[in-house]
Tab-separated table of N, CA and C in Angstrom:
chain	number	residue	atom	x	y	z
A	1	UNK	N	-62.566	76.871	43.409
A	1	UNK	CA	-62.764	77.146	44.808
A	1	UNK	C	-62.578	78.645	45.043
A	2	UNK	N	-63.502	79.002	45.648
A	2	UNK	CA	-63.164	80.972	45.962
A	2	UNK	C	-62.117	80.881	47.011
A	3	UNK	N	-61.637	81.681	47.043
A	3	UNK	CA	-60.238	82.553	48.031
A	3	UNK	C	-60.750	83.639	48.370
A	4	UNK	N	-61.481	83.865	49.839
A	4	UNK	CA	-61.756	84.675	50.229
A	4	UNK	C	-59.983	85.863	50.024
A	5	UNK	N	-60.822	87.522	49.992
A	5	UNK	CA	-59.331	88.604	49.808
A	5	UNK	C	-59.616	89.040	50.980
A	6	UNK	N	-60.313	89.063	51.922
A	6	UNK	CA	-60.484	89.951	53.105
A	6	UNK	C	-60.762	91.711	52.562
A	7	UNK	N	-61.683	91.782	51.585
A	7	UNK	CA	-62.373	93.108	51.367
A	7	UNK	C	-63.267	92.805	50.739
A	8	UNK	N	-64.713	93.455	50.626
A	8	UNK	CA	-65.347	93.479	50.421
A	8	UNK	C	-66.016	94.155	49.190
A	9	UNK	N	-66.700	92.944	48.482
A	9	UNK	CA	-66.844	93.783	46.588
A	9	UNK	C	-67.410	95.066	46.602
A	10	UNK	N	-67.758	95.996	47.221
A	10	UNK	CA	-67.592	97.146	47.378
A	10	UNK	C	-66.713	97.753	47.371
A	11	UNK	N	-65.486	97.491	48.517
A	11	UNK	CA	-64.104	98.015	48.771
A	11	UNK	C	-63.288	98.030	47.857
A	12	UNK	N	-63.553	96.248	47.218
A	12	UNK	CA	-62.517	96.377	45.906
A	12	UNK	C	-63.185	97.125	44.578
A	13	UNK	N	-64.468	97.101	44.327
A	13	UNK	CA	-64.877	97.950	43.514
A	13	UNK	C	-63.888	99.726	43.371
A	14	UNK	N	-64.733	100.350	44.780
A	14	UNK	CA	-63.719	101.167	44.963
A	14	UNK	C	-62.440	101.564	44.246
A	15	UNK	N	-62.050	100.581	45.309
A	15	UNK	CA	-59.978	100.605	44.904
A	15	UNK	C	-59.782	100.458	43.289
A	16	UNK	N	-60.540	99.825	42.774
A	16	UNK	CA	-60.278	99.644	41.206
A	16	UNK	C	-60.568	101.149	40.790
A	17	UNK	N	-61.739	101.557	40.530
A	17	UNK	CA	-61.958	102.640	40.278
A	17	UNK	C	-61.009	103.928	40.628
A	18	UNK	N	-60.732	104.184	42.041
A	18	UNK	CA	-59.405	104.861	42.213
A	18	UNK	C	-58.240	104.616	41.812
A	19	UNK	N	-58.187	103.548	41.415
A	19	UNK	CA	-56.727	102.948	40.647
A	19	UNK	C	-57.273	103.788	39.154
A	20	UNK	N	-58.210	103.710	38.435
A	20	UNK	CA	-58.306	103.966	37.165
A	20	UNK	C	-58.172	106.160	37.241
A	21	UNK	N	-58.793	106.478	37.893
A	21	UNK	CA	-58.554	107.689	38.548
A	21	UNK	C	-56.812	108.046	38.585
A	22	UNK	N	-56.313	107.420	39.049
A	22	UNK	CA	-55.069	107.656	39.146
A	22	UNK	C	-54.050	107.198	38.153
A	23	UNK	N	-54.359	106.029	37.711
A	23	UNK	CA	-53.582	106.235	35.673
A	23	UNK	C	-54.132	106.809	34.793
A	24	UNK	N	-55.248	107.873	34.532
A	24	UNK	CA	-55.391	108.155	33.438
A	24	UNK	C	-56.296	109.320	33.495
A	25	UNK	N	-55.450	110.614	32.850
A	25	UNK	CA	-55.866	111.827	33.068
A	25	UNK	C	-57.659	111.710	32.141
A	26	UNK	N	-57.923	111.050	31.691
A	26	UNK	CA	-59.498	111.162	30.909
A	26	UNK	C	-60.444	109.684	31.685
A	27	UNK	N	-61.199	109.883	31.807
A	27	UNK	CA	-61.573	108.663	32.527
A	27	UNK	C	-63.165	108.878	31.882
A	28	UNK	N	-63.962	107.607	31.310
A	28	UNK	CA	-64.877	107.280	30.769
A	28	UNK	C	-65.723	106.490	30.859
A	29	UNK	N	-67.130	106.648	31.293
A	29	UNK	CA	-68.220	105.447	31.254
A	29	UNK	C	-69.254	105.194	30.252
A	30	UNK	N	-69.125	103.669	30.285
A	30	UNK	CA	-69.956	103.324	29.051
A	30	UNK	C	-71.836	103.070	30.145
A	31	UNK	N	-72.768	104.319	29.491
A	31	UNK	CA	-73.499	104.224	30.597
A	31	UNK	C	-75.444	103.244	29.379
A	32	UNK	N	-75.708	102.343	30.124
A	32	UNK	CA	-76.715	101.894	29.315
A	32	UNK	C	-77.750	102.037	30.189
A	33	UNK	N	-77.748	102.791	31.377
A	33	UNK	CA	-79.186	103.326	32.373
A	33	UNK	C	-79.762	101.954	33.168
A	34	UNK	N	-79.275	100.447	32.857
A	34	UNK	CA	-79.692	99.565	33.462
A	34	UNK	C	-79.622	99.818	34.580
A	35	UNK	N	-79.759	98.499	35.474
A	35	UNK	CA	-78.732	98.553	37.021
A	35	UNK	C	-77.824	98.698	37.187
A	36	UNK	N	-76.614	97.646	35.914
A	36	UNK	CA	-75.448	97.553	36.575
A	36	UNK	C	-74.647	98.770	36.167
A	37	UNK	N	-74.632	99.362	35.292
A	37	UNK	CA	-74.439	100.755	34.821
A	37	UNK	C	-74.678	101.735	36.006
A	38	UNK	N	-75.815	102.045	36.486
A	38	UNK	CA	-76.311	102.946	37.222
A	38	UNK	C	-75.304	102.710	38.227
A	39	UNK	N	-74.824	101.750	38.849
A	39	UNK	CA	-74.366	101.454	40.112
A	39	UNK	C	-73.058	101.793	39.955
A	40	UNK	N	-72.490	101.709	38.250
A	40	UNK	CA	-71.079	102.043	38.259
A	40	UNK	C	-70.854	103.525	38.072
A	41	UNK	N	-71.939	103.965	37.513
A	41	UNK	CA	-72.138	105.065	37.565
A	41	UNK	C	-71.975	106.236	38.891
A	42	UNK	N	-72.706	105.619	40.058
A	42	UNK	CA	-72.741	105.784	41.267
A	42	UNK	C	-71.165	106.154	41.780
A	43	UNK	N	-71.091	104.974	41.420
A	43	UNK	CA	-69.310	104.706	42.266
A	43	UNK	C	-68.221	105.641	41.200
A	44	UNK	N	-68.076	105.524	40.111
A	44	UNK	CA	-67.480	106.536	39.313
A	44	UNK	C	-67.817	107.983	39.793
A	45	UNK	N	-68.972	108.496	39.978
A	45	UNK	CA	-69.101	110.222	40.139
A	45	UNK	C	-68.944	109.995	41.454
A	46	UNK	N	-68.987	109.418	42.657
A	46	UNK	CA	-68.207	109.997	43.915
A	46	UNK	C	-66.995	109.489	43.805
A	47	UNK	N	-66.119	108.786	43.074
A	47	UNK	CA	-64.854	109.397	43.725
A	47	UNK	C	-64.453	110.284	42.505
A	48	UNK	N	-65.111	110.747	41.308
A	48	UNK	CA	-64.823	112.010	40.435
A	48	UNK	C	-65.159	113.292	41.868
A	49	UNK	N	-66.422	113.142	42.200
A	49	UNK	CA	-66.285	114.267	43.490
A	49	UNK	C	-65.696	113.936	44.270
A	50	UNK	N	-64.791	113.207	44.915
A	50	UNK	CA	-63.977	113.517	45.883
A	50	UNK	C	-62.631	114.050	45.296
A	51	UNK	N	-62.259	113.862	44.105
A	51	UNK	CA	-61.381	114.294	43.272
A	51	UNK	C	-60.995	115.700	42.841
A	52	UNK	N	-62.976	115.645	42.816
A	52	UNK	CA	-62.856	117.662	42.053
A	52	UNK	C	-62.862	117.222	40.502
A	53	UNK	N	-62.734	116.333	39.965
A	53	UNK	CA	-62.774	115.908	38.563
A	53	UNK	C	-63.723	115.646	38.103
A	54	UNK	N	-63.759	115.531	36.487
A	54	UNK	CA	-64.769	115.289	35.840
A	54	UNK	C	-64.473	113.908	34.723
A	55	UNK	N	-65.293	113.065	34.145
A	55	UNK	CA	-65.040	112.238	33.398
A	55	UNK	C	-66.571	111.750	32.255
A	56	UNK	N	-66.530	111.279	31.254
A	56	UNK	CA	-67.031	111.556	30.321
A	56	UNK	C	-68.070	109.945	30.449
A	57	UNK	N	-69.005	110.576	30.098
A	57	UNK	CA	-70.394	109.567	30.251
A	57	UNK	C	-71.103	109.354	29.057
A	58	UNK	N	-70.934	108.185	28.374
A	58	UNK	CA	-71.753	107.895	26.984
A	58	UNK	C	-72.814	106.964	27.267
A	59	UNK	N	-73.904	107.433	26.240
A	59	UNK	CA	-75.110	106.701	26.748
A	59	UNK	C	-75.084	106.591	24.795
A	60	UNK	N	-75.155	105.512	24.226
A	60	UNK	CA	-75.740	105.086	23.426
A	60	UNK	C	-76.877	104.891	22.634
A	61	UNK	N	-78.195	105.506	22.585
A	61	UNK	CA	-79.072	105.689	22.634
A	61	UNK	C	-79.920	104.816	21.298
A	62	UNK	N	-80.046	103.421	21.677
A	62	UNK	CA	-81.004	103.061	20.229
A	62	UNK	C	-82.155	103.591	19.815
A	63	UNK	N	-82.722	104.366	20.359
A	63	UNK	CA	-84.208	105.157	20.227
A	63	UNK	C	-85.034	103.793	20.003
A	64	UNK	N	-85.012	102.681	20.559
A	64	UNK	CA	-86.282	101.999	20.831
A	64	UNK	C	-85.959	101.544	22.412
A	65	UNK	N	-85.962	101.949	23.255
A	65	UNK	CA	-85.768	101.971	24.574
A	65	UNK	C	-87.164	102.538	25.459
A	66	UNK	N	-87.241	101.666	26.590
A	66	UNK	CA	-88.066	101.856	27.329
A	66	UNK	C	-88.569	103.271	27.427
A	67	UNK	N	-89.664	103.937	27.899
A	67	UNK	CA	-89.580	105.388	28.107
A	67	UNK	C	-89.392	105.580	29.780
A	68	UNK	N	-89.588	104.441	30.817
A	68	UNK	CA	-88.866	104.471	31.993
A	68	UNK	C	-87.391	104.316	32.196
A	69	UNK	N	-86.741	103.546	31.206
A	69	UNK	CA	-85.503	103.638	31.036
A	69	UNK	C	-84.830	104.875	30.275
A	70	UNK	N	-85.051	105.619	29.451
A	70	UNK	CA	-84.609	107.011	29.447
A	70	UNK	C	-84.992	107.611	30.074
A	71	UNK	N	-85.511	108.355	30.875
A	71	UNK	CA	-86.411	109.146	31.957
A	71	UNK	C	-85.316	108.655	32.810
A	72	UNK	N	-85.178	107.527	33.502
A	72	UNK	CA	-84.181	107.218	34.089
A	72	UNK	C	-82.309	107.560	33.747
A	73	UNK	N	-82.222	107.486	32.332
A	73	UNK	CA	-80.824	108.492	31.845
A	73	UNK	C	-80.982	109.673	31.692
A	74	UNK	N	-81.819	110.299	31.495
A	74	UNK	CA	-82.357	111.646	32.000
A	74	UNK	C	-81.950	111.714	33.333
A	75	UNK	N	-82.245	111.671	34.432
A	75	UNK	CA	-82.531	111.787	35.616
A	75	UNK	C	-80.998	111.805	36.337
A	76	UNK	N	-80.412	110.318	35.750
A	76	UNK	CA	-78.704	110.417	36.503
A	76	UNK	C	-78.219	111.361	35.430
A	77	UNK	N	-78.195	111.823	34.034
A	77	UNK	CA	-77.380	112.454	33.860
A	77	UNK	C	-77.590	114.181	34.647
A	78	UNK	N	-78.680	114.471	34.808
A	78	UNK	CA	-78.785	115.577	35.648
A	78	UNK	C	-78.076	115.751	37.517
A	79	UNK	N	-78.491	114.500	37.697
A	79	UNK	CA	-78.138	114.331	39.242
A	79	UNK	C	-76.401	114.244	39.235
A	80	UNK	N	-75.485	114.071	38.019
A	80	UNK	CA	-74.134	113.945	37.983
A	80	UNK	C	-73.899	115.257	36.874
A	81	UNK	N	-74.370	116.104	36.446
A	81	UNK	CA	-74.016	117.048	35.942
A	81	UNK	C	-72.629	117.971	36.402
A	82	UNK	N	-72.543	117.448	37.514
A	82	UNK	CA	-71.224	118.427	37.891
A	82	UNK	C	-69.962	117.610	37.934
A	83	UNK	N	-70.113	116.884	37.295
A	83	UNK	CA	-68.638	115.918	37.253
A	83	UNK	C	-68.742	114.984	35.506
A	84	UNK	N	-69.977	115.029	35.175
A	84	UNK	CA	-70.195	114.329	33.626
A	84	UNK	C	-69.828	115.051	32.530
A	85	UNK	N	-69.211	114.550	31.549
A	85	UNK	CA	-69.161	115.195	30.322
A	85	UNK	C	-70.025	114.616	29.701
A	86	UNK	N	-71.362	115.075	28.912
A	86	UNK	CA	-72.079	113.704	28.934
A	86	UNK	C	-72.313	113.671	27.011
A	87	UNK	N	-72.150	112.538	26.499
A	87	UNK	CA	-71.958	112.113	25.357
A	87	UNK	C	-73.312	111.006	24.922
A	88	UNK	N	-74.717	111.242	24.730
A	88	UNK	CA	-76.012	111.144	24.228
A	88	UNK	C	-75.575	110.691	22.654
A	89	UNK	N	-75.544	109.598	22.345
A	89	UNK	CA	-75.118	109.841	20.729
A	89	UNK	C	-76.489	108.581	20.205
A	90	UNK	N	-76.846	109.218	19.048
A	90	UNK	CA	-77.678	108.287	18.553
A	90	UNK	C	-77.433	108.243	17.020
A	91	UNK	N	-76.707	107.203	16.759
A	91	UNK	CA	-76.329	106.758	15.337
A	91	UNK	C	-76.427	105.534	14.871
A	92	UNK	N	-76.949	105.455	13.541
A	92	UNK	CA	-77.382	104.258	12.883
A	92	UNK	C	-76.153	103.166	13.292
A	93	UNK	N	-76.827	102.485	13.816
A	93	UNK	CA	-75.923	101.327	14.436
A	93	UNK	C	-76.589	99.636	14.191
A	94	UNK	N	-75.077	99.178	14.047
A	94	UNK	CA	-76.473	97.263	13.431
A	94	UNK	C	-75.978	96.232	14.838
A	95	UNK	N	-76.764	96.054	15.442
A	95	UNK	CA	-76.340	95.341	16.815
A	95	UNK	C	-76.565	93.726	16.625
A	96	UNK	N	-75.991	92.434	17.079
A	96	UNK	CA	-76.496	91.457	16.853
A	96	UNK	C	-77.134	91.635	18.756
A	97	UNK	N	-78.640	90.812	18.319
A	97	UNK	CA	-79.288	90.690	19.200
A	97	UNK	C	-80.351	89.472	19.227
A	98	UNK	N	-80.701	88.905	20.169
A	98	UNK	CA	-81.785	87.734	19.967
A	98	UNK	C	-82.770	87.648	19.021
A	99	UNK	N	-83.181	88.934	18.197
A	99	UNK	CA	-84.425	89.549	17.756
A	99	UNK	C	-83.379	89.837	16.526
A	100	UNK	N	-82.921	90.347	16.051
A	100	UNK	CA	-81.901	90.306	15.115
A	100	UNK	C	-82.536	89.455	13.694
């Protein structure tokens, strides 16, 4: 049964994120350019700018990826350049996957 909290998954999004802001002097996103990434992405670099801080952004890069979906990690890592440390790594990596 849900239990409504009286805030809203935005708000608590938020508050989590400022909670992580506030224990830990390095703060890090695991960024894969999807949606749900992008969105945490979103919410991570404004409250790094309301902070004045910066925190470190890895994008994983399998090099068989959409070319609208990089163009798209292209694009946020430029638009967050002033708060990203940004970490592009592309290394032989063995993933289990459906196709696998």
């Amino acid at each position: 049964m849900k239990k409504p909290l009286g805030i809203s998954v935005l708000a608590a999004a938020e508050a989590r994120i400022a909670r992580v802001f506030d224990d830990f002097e390095r703060v890090y996103l695991s960024f894969s350019a999807g949606k749900d990434s992008t969105v945490m992405l979103h919410l991570v670099a404004a409250e790094a700018r309301r902070r004045g801080r910066r925190f470190g952004l890895l994008l994983i890069d399998l090099e068989a990826q959409y070319r609208l979906t990089m163009e798209h990690a292209e694009e946020m890592f430029g638009e967050y350049a002033d708060v990203v440390e940004p970490f592009w790594v592309a290394l032989p990596l063995r993933l289990r996957n459906a196709v696998s």
